[in-house]
Amino acid sequence: MSRIEEAAKKRDEKTQEFINATKSALDQKMKIHTEKHEEFLGDLISKVKDHLEIVDKHRQSTTESGDKMTEEVRNSLEERLRTASEQREEHLRKQLERLKEHAESCARVREDNKQKLEKLQIIQEQIQSKLKDAENRRSIHEEKLKSKLVEHEKRCEMARQKREQLLLEGNQQDMEKKTVTASSG
């Protein structure tokens, strides 16, 4: 029994040694792992701090340069807007001048057309007057010609009648001569 007890004791001791050795190895591993983890976290924290410092510096420089750039962009835009406004006003002024010139030109053309229309109406009235005068002269001339023609016809008729009368008288004298010569012979 003593051997069994001794063997159990040895086994318990060895188990205890194994447990202690394993526990100390695990404790040491845990300690090393914890140290490495703390070191990793320390490095990570320092890297994050460095990064944040860089980001802050960049943000500040960006903010400063951004403010400068924003101011430059604002000034540039204001200048463009002012230039565009001036150009628009100049364009509108030119358009107004063109429209005024066009209106004046239209007024001159209307006035010229009005004067030409008045002249044309005067000319048309003169033409109508001349046509009426010509018509009157024509009708008077036709009347004169008709009266001359009637008179000419009367003279012709008188001349015919006189000729016929002369022919009749001439025939009677010839007949008388023939009768006179016939009786005397």
XYZ file of C-alpha atoms in Angstrom:
185
model
C 0.000 0.000 0.000
C 2.822 2.262 0.731
C 3.980 1.784 -2.797
C 0.582 2.617 -4.094
C 0.510 5.604 -1.896
C 3.970 6.554 -2.988
C 3.055 6.023 -6.581
C -0.111 8.030 -6.073
C 1.931 10.689 -4.317
C 4.483 10.725 -7.130
C 1.720 10.832 -9.644
C 0.077 13.670 -7.755
C 3.438 15.448 -7.539
C 4.090 14.948 -11.232
C 0.596 16.037 -12.037
C 1.098 18.979 -9.744
C 4.491 19.711 -11.392
C 2.948 19.379 -14.797
C 0.101 21.660 -13.741
C 2.561 24.127 -12.210
C 4.888 23.950 -15.222
C 1.975 24.324 -17.607
C 0.500 27.080 -15.471
C 3.839 28.930 -15.299
C 4.351 28.414 -19.068
C 0.845 29.653 -19.712
C 1.377 32.541 -17.300
C 4.623 33.374 -19.020
C 2.952 33.093 -22.462
C 0.092 35.220 -21.224
C 2.536 37.730 -19.801
C 4.468 37.821 -23.100
C 1.220 38.023 -25.071
C -0.086 40.767 -22.793
C 3.207 42.663 -23.139
C 3.131 42.216 -26.926
C -0.511 43.254 -27.000
C 0.210 46.311 -24.827
C 3.212 47.095 -27.029
C 1.072 46.676 -30.176
C -1.653 48.858 -28.676
C 0.984 51.434 -27.622
C 2.428 51.438 -31.165
C -1.079 51.648 -32.612
C -1.994 54.493 -30.260
C 1.229 56.350 -31.143
C 0.570 55.777 -34.854
C -3.009 57.016 -34.447
C -1.722 60.044 -32.493
C 0.835 60.730 -35.237
C -1.842 60.302 -37.878
C -4.225 62.581 -35.984
C -1.470 65.178 -35.647
C -0.837 64.951 -39.390
C -4.566 65.132 -40.084
C -4.914 68.149 -37.756
C -1.953 69.853 -39.423
C -3.389 69.045 -42.833
C -6.834 70.195 -41.739
C -5.404 73.440 -40.422
C -3.329 73.996 -43.537
C -6.282 72.970 -45.685
C -8.548 75.247 -43.711
C -6.082 78.101 -44.067
C -5.371 77.333 -47.709
C -9.030 76.443 -48.166
C -9.969 79.825 -46.750
C -7.442 81.397 -49.072
C -8.680 79.295 -51.970
C -12.280 79.997 -51.026
C -11.503 83.703 -50.887
C -9.683 83.472 -54.232
C -12.553 81.531 -55.771
C -15.063 83.996 -54.291
C -13.042 86.922 -55.652
C -12.721 85.203 -59.016
C -16.462 84.503 -59.143
C -17.278 88.057 -58.091
C -14.964 89.359 -60.807
C -16.573 87.066 -63.380
C -20.045 88.121 -62.268
C -19.072 91.788 -62.413
C -17.519 91.314 -65.864
C -20.553 89.347 -67.052
C -22.851 92.039 -65.671
C -20.872 94.769 -67.435
C -20.882 92.787 -70.672
C -24.632 92.167 -70.349
C -25.238 95.857 -69.709
C -23.032 96.774 -72.681
C -24.857 94.260 -74.855
C -28.232 95.624 -73.733
C -27.068 99.186 -74.381
C -25.927 98.231 -77.886
C -29.209 96.420 -78.526
C -31.135 99.500 -77.379
C -29.049 101.701 -79.664
C -29.708 99.333 -82.579
C -33.408 99.308 -81.785
C -33.465 103.128 -81.614
C -31.618 103.348 -84.930
C -33.999 100.792 -86.405
C -37.016 102.724 -85.096
C -35.611 105.951 -86.556
C -34.946 104.186 -89.839
C -38.492 102.792 -89.831
C -39.864 106.267 -89.119
C -37.825 107.716 -92.017
C -38.999 104.947 -94.331
C -42.624 105.491 -93.240
C -42.278 109.231 -93.803
C -40.666 108.633 -97.210
C -43.405 106.163 -98.102
C -46.045 108.626 -96.904
C -44.533 111.375 -99.051
C -44.250 109.024 -102.018
C -47.850 107.943 -101.482
C -48.960 111.587 -101.371
C -46.970 112.293 -104.557
C -48.450 109.179 -106.126
C -51.956 110.307 -105.189
C -51.252 113.762 -106.632
C -49.904 112.150 -109.801
C -52.939 109.854 -109.981
C -55.232 112.862 -109.553
C -53.310 114.695 -112.280
C -53.537 111.642 -114.529
C -57.279 111.356 -113.849
C -57.667 115.073 -114.574
C -55.661 114.755 -117.783
C -57.653 111.667 -118.773
C -60.909 113.599 -118.232
C -59.533 116.556 -120.195
C -58.378 114.207 -122.952
C -61.791 112.526 -122.937
C -63.500 115.907 -123.169
C -61.179 117.029 -125.972
C -61.736 113.728 -127.717
C -65.500 114.026 -127.478
C -65.293 117.665 -128.709
C -62.989 116.569 -131.531
C -65.352 113.705 -132.386
C -68.256 116.164 -132.411
C -66.315 118.494 -134.721
C -65.416 115.583 -136.969
C -69.021 114.394 -136.979
C -70.254 117.885 -137.822
C -67.578 118.201 -140.539
C -68.562 114.772 -141.832
C -72.226 115.761 -141.849
C -71.336 119.001 -143.635
C -69.109 117.112 -146.065
C -71.925 114.654 -146.686
C -74.256 117.604 -147.335
C -71.776 119.124 -149.787
C -71.283 115.758 -151.426
C -75.009 115.352 -151.695
C -75.326 118.847 -153.083
C -72.496 118.143 -155.483
C -74.200 114.932 -156.593
C -77.468 116.710 -157.018
C -75.750 119.494 -158.945
C -73.976 117.007 -161.113
C -77.142 115.131 -161.756
C -78.801 118.410 -162.529
C -75.961 119.358 -164.829
C -76.099 115.959 -166.431
C -79.813 116.329 -166.905
C -79.364 119.806 -168.308
C -76.470 118.577 -170.432
C -78.573 115.700 -171.715
C -81.407 118.051 -172.484
C -79.107 120.384 -174.388
C -77.654 117.462 -176.287
C -81.090 116.333 -177.095
C -82.037 119.782 -178.165
C -78.985 119.940 -180.343
C -79.804 116.597 -181.802
C -83.308 117.694 -182.367
C -82.135 120.974 -183.718
C -79.659 119.381 -186.032
C -82.097 116.812 -187.077
C -84.685 119.387 -188.011
C -82.327 121.474 -189.915
C -80.953 118.874 -192.030
